[in-house]
Tab-separated table of N, CA, C and O in Angstrom:
chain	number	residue	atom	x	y	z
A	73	UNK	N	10.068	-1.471	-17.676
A	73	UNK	CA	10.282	-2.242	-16.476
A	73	UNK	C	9.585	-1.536	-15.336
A	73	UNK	O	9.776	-0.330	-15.184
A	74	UNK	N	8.868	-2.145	-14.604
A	74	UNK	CA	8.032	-1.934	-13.416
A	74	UNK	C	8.900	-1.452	-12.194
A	74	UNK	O	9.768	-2.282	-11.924
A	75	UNK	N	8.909	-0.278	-11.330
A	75	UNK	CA	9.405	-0.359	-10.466
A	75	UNK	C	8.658	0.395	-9.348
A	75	UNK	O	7.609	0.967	-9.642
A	76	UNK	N	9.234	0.443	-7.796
A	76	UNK	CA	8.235	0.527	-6.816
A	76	UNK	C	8.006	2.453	-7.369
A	76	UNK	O	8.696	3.348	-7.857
A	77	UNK	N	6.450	2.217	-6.844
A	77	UNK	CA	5.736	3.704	-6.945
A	77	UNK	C	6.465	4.792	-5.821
A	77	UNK	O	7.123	4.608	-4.797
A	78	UNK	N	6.210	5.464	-6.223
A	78	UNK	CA	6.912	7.070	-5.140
A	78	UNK	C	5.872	7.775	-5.335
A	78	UNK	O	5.325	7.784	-6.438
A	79	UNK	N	5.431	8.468	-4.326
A	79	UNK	CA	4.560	9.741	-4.364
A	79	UNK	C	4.719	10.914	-3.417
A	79	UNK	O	5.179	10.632	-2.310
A	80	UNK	N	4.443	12.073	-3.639
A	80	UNK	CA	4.720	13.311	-2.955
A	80	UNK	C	3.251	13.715	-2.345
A	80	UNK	O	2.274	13.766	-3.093
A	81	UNK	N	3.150	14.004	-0.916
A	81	UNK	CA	1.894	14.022	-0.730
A	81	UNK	C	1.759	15.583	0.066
A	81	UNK	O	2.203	15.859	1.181
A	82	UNK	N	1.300	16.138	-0.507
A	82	UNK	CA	1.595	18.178	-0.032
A	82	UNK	C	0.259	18.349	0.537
A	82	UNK	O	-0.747	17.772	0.124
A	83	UNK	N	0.319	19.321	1.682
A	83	UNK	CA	-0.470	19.857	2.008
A	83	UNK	C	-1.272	21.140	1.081
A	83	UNK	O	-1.206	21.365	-0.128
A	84	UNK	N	-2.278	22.084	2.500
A	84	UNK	CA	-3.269	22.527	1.141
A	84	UNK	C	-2.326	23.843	0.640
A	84	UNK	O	-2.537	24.436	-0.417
A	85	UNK	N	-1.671	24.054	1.220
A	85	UNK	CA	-0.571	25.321	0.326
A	85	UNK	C	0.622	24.621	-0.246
A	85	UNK	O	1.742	25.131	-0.286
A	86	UNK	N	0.298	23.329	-0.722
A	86	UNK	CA	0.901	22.904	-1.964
A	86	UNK	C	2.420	22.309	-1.590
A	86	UNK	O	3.134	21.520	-2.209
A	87	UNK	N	2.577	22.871	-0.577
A	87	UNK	CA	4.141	22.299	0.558
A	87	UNK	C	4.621	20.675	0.521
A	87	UNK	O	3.777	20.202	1.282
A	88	UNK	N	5.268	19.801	0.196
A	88	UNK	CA	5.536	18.542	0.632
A	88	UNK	C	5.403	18.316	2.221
A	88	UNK	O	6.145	18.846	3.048
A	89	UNK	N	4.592	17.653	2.445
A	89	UNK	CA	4.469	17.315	4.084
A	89	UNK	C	4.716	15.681	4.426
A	89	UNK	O	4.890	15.195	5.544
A	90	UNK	N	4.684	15.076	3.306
A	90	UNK	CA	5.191	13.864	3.238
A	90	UNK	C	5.648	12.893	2.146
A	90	UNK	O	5.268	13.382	1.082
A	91	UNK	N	6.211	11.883	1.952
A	91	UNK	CA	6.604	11.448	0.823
A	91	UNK	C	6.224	9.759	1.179
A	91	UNK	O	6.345	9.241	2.288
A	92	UNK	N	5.718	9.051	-0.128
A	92	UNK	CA	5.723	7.468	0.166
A	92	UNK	C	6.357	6.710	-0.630
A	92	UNK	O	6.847	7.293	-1.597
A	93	UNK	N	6.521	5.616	-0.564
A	93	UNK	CA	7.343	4.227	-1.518
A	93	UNK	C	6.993	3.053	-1.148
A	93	UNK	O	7.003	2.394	-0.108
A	94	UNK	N	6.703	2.935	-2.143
A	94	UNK	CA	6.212	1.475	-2.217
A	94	UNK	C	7.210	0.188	-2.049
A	94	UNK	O	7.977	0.080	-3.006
A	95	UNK	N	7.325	-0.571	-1.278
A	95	UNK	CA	8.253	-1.638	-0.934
A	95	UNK	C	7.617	-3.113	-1.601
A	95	UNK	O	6.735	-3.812	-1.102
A	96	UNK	N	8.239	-3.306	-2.677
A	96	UNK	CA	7.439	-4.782	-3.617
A	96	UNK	C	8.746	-5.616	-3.778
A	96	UNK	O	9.800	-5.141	-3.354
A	97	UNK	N	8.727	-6.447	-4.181
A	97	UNK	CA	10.040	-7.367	-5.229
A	97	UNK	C	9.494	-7.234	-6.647
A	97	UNK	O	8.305	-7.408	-6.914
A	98	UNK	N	10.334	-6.948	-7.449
A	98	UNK	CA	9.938	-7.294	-8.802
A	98	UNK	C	9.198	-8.155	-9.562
A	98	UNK	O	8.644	-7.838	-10.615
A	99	UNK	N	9.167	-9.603	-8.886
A	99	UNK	CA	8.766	-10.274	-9.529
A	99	UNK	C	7.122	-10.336	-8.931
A	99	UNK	O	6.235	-10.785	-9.657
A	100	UNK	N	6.893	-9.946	-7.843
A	100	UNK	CA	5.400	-9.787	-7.264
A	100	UNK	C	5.028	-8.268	-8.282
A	100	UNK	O	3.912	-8.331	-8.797
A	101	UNK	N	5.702	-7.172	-8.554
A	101	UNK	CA	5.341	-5.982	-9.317
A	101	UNK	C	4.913	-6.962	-10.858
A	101	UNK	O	3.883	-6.570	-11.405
A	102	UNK	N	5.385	-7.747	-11.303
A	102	UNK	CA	5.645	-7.764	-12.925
A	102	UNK	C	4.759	-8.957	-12.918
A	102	UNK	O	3.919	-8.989	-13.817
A	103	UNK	N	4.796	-10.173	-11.877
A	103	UNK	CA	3.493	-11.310	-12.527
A	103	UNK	C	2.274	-10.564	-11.567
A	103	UNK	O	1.127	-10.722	-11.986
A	104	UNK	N	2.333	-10.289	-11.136
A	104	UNK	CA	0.611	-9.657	-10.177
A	104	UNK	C	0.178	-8.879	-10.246
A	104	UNK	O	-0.911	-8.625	-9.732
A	105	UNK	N	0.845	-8.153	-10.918
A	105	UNK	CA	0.553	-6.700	-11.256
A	105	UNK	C	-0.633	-5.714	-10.135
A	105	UNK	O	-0.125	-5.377	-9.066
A	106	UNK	N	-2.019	-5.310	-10.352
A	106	UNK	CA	-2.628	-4.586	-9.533
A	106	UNK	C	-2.605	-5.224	-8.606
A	106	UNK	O	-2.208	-4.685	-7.573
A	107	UNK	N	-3.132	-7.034	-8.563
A	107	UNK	CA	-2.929	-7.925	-7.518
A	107	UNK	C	-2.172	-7.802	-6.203
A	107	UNK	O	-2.497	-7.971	-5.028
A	108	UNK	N	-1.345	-7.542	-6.654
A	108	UNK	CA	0.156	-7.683	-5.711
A	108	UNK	C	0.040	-7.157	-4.548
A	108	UNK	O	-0.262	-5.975	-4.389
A	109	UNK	N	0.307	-8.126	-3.427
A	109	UNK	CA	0.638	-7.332	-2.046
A	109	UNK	C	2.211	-6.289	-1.917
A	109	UNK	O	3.313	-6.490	-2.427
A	110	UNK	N	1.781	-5.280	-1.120
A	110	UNK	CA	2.656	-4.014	-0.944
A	110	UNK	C	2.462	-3.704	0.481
A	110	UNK	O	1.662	-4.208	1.269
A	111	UNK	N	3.508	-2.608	0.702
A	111	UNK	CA	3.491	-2.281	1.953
A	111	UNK	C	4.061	-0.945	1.139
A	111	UNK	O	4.919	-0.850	0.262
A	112	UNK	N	3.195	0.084	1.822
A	112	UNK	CA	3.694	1.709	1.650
A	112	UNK	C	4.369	2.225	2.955
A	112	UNK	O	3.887	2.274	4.087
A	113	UNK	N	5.494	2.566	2.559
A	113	UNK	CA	5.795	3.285	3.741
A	113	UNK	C	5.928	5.538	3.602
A	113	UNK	O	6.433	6.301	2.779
A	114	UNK	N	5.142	5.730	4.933
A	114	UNK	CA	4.770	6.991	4.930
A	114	UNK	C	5.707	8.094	5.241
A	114	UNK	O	5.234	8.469	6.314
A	115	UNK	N	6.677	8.826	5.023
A	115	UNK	CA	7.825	9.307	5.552
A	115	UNK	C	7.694	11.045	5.859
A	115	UNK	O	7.576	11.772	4.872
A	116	UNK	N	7.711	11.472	6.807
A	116	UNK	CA	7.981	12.973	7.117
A	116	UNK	C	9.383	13.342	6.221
A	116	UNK	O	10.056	12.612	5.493
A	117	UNK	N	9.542	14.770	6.574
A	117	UNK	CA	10.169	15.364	5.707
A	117	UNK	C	11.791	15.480	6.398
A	117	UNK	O	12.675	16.074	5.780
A	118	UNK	N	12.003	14.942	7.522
A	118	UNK	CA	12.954	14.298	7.762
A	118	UNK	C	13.874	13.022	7.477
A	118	UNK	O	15.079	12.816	7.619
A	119	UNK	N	12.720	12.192	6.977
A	119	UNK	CA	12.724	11.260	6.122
A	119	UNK	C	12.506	10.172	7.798
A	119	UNK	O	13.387	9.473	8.298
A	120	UNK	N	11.462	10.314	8.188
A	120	UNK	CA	10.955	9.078	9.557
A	120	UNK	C	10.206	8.381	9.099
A	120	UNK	O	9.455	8.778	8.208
A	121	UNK	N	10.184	7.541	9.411
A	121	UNK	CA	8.485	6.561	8.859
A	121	UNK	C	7.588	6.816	10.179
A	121	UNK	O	7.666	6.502	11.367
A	122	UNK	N	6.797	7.462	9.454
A	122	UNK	CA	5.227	8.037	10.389
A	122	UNK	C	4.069	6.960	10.288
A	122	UNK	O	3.232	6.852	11.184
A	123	UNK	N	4.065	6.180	9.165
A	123	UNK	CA	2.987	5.107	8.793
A	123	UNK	C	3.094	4.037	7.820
A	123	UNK	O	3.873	4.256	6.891
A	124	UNK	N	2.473	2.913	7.830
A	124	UNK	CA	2.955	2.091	7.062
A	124	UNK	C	1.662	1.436	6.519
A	124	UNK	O	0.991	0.962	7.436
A	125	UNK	N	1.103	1.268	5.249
A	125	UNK	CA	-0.310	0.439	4.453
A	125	UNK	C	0.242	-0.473	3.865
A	125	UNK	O	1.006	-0.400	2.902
A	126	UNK	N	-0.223	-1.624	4.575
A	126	UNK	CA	0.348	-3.337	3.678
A	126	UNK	C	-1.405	-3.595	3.410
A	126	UNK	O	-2.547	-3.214	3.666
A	127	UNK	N	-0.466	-4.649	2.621
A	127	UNK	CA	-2.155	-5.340	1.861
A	127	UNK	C	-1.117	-6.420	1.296
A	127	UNK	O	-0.066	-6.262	0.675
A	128	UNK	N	-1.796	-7.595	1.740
A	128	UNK	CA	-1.623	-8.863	1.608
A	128	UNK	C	-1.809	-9.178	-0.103
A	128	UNK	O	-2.615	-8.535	-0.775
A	129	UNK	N	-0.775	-10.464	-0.794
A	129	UNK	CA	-1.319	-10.878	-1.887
A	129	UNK	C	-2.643	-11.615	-1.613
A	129	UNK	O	-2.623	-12.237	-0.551
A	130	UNK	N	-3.816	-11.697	-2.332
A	130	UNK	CA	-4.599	-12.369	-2.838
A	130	UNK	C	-4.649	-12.494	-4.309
A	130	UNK	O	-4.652	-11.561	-5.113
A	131	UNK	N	-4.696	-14.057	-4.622
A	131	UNK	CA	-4.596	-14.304	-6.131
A	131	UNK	C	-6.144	-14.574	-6.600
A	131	UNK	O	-6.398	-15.193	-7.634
A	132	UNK	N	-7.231	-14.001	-5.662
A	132	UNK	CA	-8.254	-14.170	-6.529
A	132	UNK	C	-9.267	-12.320	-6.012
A	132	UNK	O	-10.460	-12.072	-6.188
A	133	UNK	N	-8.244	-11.455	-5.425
A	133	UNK	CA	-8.530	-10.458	-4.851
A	133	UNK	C	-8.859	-9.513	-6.535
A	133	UNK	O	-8.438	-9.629	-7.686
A	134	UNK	N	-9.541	-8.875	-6.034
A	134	UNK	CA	-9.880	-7.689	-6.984
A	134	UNK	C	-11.528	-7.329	-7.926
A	134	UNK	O	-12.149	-6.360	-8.363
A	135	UNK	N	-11.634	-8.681	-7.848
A	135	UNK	CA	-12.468	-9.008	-9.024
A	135	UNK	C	-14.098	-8.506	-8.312
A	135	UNK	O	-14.562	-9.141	-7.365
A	136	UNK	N	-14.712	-7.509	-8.816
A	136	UNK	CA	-15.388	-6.700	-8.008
A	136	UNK	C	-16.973	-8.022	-7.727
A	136	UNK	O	-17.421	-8.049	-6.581
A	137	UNK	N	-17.506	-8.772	-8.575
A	137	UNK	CA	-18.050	-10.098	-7.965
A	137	UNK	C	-17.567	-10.653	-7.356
A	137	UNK	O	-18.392	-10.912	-6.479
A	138	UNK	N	-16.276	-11.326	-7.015
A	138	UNK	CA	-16.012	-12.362	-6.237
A	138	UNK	C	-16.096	-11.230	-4.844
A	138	UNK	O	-17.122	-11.200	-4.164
A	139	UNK	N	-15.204	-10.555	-4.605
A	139	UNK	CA	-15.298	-9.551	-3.329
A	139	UNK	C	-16.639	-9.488	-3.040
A	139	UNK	O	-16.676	-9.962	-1.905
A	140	UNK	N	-17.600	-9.244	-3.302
A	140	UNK	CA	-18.681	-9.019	-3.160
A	140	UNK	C	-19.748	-10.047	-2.482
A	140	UNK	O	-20.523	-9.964	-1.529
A	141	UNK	N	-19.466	-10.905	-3.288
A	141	UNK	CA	-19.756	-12.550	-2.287
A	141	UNK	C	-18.703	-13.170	-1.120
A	141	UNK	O	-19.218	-13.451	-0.038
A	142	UNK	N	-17.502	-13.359	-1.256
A	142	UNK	CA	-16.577	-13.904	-1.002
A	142	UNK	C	-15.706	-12.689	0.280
A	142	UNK	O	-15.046	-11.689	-0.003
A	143	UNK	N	-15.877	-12.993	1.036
A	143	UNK	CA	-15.018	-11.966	2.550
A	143	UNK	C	-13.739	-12.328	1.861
A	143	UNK	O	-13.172	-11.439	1.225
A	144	UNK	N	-13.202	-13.561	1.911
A	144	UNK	CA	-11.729	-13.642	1.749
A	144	UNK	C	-11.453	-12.907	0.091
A	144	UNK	O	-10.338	-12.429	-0.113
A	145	UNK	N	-11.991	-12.879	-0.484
A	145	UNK	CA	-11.084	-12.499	-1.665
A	145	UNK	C	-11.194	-10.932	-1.774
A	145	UNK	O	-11.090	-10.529	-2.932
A	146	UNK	N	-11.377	-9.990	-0.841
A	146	UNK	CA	-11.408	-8.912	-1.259
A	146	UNK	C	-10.540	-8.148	-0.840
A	146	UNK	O	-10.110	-8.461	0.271
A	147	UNK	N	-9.963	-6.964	-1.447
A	147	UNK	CA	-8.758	-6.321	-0.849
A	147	UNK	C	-8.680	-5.834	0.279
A	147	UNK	O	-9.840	-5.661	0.650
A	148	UNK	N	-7.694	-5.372	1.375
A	148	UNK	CA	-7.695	-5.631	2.504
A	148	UNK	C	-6.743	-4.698	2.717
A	148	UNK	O	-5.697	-5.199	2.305
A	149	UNK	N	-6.402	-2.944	3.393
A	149	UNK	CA	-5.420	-2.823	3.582
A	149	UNK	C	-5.263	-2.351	5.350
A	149	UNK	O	-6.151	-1.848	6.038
A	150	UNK	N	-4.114	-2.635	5.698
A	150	UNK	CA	-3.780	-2.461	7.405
A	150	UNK	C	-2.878	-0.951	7.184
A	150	UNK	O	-1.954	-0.739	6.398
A	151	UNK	N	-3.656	0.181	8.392
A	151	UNK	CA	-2.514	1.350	8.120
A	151	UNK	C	-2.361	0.835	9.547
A	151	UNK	O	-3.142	0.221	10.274
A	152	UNK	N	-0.794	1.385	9.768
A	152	UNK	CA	-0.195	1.282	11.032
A	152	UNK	C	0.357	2.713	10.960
A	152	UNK	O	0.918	3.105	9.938
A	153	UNK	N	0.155	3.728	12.361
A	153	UNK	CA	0.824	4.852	12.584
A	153	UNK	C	0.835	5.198	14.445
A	153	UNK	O	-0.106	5.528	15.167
A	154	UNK	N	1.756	5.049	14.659
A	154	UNK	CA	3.170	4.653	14.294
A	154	UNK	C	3.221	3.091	13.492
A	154	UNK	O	2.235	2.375	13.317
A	155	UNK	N	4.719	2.757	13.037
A	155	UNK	CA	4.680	1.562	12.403
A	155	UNK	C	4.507	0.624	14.348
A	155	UNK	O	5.074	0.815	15.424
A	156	UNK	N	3.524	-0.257	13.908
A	156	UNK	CA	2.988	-1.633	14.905
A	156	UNK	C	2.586	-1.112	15.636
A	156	UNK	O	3.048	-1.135	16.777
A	157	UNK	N	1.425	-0.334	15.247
A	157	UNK	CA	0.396	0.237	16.261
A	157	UNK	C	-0.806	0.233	15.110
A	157	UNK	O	-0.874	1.293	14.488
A	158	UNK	N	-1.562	-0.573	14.811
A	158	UNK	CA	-2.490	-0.626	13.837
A	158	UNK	C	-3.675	0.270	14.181
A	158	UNK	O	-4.185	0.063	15.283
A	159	UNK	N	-4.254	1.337	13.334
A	159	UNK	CA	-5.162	2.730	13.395
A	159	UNK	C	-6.271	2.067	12.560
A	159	UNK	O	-7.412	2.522	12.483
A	160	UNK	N	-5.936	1.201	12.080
A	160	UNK	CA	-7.308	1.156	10.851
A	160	UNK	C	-7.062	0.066	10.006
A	160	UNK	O	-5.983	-0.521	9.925
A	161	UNK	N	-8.359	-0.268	9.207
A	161	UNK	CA	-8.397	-1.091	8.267
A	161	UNK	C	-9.063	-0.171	7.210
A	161	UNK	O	-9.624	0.893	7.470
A	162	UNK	N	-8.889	-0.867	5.673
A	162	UNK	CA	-9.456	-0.055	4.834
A	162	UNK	C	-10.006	-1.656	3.610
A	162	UNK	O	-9.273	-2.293	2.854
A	163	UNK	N	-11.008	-1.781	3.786
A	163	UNK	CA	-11.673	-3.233	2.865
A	163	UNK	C	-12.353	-2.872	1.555
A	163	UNK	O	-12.845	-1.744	1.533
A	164	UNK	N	-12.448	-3.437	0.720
A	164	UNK	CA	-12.840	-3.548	-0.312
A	164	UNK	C	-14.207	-4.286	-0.425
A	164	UNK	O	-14.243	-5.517	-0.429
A	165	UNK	N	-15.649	-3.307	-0.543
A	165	UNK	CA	-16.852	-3.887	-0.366
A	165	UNK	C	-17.213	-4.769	-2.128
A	165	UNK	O	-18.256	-5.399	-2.301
């Protein structure tokens, strides 16, 4: 059974400096699989949310031809840091 990703993200002396989780519903994890829109949220070691990477579903996103021709079908992610203060985009050429 599929469930949301966790990751530990350490600095260069190996320290935890932050931690993430992935926020999905199950049923977007299990029929969409890589597809699937997510939102990561970025957490200090207090446990704050410092940042947040969503990426929208697209059901024809991924497919490294269609992206390639097609603006809309390619992956797309928004970081926000603080959360609703958007820093960046990150696209899929």
């Amino acid at each position: 059974w599929d469930t949301n990703n966790k990751y530990v993200i350490k600095n260069a002396a190996g320290q935890q400096a932050y931690y993430a989780v992935e926020d999905t519903d199950t049923c977007m994890r299990v029929c969409c699989e890589s597809q699937r829109g997510f939102q990561i949220f970025v957490l200090d070691n207090m446990q704050q949310q410092v940042m947040r990477i969503s990426r929208e579903f697209k059901c024809c996103a991924g497919c490294c031809w269609c992206a390639g021709c097609c603006d809309h079908c390619a992956f797309e992610l928004t970081i926000e840091a603080p959360v609703g203060n958007v820093i960046g985009y990150v696209k899929q050429k």
